[in-house]
PDB file of C-alpha atoms in Angstrom:
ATOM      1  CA  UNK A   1      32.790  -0.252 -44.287  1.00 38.00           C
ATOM      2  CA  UNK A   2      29.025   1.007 -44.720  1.00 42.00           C
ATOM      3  CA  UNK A   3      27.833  -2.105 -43.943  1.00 38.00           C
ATOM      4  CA  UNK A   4      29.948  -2.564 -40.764  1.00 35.00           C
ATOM      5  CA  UNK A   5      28.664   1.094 -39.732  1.00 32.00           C
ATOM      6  CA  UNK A   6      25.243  -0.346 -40.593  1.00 35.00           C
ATOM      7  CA  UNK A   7      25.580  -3.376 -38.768  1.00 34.00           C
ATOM      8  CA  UNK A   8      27.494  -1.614 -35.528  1.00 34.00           C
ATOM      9  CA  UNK A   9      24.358   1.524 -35.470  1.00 35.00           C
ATOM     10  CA  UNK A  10      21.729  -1.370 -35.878  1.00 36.00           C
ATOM     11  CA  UNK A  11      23.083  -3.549 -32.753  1.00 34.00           C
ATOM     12  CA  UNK A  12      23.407  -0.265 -30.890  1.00 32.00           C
ATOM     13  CA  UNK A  13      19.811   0.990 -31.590  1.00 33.00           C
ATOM     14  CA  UNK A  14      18.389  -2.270 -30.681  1.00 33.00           C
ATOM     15  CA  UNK A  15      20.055  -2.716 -27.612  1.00 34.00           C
ATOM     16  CA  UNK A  16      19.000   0.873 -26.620  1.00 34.00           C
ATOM     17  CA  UNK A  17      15.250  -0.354 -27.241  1.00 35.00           C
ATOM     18  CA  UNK A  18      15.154  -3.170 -24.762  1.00 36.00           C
ATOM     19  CA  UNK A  19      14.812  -3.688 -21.042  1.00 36.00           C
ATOM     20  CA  UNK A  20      17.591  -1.173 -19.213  1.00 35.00           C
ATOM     21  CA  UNK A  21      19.035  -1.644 -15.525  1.00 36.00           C
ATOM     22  CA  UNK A  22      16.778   0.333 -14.093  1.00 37.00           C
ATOM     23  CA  UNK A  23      13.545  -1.051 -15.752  1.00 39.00           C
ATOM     24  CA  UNK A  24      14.445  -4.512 -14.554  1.00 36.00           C
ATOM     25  CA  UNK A  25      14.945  -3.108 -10.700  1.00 40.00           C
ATOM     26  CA  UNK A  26      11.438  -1.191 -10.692  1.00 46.00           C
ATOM     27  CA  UNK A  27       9.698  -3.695 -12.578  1.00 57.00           C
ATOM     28  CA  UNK A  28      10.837  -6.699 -10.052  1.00 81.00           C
ATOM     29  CA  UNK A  29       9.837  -7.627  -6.417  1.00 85.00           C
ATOM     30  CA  UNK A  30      10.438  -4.882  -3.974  1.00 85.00           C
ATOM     31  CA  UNK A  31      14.093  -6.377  -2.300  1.00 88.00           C
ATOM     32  CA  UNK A  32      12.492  -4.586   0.842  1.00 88.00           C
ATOM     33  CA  UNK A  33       9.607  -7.221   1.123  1.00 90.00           C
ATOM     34  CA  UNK A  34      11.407  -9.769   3.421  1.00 91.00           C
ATOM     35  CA  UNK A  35      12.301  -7.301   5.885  1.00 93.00           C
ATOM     36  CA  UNK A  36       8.463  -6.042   5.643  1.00 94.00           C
ATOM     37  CA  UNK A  37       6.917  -9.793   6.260  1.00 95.00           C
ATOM     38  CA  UNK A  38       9.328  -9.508   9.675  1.00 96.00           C
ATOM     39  CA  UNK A  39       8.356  -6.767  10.811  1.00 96.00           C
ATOM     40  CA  UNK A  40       4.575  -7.613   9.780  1.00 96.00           C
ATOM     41  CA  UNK A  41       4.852 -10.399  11.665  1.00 97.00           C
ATOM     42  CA  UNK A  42       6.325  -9.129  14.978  1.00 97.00           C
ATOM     43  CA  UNK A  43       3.560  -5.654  14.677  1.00 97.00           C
ATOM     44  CA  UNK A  44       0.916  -8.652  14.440  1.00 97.00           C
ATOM     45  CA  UNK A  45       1.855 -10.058  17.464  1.00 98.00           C
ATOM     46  CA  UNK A  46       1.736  -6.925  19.263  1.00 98.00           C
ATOM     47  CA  UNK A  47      -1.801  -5.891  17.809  1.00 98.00           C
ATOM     48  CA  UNK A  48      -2.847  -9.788  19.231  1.00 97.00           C
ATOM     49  CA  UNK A  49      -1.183  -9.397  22.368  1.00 97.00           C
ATOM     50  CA  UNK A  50      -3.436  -6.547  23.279  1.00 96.00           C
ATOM     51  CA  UNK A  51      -6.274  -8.526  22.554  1.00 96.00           C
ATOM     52  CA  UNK A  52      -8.287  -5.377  21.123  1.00 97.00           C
ATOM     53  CA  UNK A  53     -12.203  -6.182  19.919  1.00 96.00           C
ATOM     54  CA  UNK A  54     -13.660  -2.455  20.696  1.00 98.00           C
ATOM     55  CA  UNK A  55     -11.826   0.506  18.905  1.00 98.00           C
ATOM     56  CA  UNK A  56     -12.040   3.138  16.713  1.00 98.00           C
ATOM     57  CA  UNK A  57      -9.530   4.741  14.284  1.00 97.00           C
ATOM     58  CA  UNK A  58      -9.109   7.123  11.443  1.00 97.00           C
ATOM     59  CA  UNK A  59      -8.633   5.241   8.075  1.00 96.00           C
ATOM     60  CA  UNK A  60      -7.478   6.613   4.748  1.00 94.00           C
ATOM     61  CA  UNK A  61      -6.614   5.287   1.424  1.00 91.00           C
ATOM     62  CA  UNK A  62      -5.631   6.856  -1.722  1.00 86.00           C
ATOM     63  CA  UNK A  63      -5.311   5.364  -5.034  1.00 84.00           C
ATOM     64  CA  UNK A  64      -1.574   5.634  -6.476  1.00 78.00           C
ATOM     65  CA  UNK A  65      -1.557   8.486  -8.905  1.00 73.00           C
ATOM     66  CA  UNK A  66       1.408   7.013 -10.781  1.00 75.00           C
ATOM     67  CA  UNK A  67      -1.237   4.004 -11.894  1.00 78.00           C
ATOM     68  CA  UNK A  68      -3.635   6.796 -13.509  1.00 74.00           C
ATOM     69  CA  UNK A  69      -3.741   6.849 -17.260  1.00 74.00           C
ATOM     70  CA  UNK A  70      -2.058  10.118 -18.556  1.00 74.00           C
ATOM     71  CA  UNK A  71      -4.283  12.801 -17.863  1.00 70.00           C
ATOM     72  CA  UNK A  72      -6.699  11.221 -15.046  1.00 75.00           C
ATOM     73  CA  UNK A  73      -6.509  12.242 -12.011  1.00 74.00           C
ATOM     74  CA  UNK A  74      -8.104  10.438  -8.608  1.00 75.00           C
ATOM     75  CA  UNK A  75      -9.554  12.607  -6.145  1.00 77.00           C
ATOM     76  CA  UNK A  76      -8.940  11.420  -2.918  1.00 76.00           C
ATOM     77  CA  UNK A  77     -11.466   9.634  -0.728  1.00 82.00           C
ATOM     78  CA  UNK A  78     -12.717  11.532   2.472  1.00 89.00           C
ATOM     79  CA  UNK A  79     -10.808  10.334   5.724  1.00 93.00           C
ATOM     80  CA  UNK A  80     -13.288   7.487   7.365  1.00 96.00           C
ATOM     81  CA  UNK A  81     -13.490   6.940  11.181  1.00 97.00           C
ATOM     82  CA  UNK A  82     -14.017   3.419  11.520  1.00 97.00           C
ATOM     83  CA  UNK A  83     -16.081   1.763  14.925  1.00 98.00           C
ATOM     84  CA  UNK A  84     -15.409  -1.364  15.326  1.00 98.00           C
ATOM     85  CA  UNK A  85     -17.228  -3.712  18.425  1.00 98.00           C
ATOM     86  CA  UNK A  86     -16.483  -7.431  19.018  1.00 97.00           C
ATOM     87  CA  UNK A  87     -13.996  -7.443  15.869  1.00 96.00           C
ATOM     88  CA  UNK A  88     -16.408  -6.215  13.766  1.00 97.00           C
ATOM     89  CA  UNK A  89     -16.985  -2.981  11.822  1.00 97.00           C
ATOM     90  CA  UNK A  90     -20.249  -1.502  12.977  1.00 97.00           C
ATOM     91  CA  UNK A  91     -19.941   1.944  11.932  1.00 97.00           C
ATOM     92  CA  UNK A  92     -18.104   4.489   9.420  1.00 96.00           C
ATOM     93  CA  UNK A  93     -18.388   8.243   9.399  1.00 96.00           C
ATOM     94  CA  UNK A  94     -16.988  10.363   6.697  1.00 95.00           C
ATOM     95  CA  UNK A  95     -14.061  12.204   8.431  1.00 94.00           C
ATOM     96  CA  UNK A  96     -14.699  14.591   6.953  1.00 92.00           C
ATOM     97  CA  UNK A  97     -18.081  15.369   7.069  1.00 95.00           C
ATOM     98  CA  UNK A  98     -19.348  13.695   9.976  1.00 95.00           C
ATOM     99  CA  UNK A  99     -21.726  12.223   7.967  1.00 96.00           C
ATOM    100  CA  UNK A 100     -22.264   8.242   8.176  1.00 96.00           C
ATOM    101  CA  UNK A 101     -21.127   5.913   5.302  1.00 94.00           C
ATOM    102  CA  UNK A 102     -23.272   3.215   4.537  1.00 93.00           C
ATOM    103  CA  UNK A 103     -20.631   0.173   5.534  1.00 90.00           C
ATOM    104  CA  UNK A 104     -20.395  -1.398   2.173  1.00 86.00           C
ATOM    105  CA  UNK A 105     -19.621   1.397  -0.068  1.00 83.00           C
ATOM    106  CA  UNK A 106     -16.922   2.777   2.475  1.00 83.00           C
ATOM    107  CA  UNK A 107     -14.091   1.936   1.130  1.00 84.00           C
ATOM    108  CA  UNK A 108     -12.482   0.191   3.776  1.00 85.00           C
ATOM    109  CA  UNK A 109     -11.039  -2.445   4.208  1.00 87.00           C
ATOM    110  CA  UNK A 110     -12.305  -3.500   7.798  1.00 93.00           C
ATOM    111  CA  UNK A 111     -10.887  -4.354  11.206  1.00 97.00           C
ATOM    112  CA  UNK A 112      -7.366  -3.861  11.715  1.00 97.00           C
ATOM    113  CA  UNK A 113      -7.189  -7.614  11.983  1.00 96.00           C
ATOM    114  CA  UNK A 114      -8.604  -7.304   8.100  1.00 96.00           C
ATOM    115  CA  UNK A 115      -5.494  -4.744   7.025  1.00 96.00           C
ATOM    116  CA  UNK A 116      -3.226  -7.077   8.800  1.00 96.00           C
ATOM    117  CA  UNK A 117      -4.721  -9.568   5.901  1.00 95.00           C
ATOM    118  CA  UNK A 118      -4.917  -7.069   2.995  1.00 94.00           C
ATOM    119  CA  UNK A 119      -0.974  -6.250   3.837  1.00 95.00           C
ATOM    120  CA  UNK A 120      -0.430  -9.877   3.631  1.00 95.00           C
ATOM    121  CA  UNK A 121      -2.184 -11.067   0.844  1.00 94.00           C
ATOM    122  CA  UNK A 122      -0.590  -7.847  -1.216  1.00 93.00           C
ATOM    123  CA  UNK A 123       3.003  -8.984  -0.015  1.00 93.00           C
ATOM    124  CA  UNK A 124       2.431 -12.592  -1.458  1.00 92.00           C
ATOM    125  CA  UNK A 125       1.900 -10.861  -4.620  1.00 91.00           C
ATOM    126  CA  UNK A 126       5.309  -9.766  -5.114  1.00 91.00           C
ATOM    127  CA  UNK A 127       5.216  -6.133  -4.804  1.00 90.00           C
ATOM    128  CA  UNK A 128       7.220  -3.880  -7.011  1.00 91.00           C
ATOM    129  CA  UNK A 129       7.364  -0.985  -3.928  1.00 92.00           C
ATOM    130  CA  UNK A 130       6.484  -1.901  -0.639  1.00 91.00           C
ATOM    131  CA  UNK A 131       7.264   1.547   1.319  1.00 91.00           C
ATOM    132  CA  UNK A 132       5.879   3.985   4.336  1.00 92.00           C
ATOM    133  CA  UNK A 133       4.140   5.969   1.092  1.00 87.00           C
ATOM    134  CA  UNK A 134       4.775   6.749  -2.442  1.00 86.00           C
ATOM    135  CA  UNK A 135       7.289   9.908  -1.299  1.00 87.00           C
ATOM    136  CA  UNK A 136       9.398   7.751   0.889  1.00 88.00           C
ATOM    137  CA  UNK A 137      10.040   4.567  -1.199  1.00 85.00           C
ATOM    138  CA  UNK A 138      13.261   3.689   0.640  1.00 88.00           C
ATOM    139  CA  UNK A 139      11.143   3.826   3.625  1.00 93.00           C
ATOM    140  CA  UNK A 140       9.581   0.713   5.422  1.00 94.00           C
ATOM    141  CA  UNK A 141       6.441   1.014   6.108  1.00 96.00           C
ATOM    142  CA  UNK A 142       5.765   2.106   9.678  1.00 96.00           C
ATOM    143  CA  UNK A 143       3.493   0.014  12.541  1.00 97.00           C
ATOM    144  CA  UNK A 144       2.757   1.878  15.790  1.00 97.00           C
ATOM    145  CA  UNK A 145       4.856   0.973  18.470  1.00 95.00           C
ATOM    146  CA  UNK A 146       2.694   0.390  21.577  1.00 97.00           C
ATOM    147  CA  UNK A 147      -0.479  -1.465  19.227  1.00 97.00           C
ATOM    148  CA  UNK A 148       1.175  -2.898  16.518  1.00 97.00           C
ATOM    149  CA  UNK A 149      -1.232  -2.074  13.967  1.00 97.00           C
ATOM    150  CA  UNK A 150      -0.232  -0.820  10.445  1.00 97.00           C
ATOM    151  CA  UNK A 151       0.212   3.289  10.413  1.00 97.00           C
ATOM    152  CA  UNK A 152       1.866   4.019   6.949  1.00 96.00           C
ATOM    153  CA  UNK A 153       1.799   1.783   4.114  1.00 95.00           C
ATOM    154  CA  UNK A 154       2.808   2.353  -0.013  1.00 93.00           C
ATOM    155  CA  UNK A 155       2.174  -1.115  -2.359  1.00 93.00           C
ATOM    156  CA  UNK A 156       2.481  -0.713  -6.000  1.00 91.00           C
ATOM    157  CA  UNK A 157       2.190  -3.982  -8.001  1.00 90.00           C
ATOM    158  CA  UNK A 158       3.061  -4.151 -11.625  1.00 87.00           C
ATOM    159  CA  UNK A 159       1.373  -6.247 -14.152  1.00 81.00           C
ATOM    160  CA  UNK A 160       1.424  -6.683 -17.346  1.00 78.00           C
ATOM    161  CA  UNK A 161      -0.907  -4.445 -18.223  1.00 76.00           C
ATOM    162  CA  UNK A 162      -0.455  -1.383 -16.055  1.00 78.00           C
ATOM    163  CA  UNK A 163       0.308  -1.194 -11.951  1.00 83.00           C
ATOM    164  CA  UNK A 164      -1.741  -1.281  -9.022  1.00 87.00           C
ATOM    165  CA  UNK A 165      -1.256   1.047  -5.991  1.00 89.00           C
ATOM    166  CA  UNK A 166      -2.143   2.202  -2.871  1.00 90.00           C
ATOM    167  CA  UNK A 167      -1.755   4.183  -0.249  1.00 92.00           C
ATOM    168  CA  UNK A 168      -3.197   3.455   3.618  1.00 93.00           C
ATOM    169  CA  UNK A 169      -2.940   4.789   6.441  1.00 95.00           C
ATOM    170  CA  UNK A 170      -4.152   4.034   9.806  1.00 97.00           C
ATOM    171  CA  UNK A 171      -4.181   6.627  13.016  1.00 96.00           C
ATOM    172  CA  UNK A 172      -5.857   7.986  15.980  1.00 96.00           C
ATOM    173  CA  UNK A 173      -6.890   4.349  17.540  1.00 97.00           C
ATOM    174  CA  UNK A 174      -8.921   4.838  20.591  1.00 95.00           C
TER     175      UNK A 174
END
């Protein structure tokens, strides 16, 4: 009977230390991503349709906290107004400053053509969250409805070794 208790507690304990239910959904692709490459698709075609080369806009981006090692915490990066002429970025100012960023070291990613790409390529890569941010994970993200371009966006990829994520946002295009 010891032995059958010993048996029965081991199975049980070992069981307990694999994978659960809910570690298999968050650790999978983002069941959301299909409807996202749709909808990426269709904002695309609006942003083309306009046939915008000159514009500005307010870009931010924020690390994912969740991706931090216990204990670290990311300050977030200033809000960056991005110029762009003849699809090309000519000129960033710290948002919140005023100050101009030397292009490079911005931390941008570019034209909105460029986050059109970035959402892309990060959506190839199997997402484990694809969302409007981090708070609103059953969220898609959201593209503005007259321009097309990107507004809200939340990826976290997992690998083997940790998780990725960000946060962008786009706003104010004039």
């Amino acid at each position: 009977m010891i032995k059958f208790l010993i048996v029965v507690f081991s199975t049980v304990l070992l069981a307990s230390c694999g994978e659960s239910e809910s570690d298999s959904e968050t650790s999978g692709p983002d069941p959301k991503i299909g409807q996202v490459q749709e909808d990426l698709t269709a904002a695309k075609k609006v942003w083309q349709d306009n046939g915008l080369i000159d514009y500005t806009f307010n870009f931010y981006s924020l690390p994912g906290q969740e991706c931090m090692p216990e204990g670290v915490v990311v300050d977030p990066l200033p809000h960056r107004i991005v110029t762009v002429e003849d699809n090309e970025v000519v000129y960033v100012e710290n948002g919140d400053s005023g100050e101009p960023m030397e292009i490079s070291t911005a931390g941008i990613i570019g034209t909105i053509d460029d986050v059109f790409d970035y959402l892309e390529q990060k959506l190839s890569e199997k997402p484990a969250v694809i969302s409007e941010d981090s708070n609103k994970q059953n969220e898609l993200p959201v593209f503005n409805e007259s321009f097309g371009y990107p507004e809200s966006f939340y990826l976290r990829i997992d690998h083997d070794d940790g998780c990725d994520a960000t946060y962008i946002s786009l706003s104010q295009l004039r």
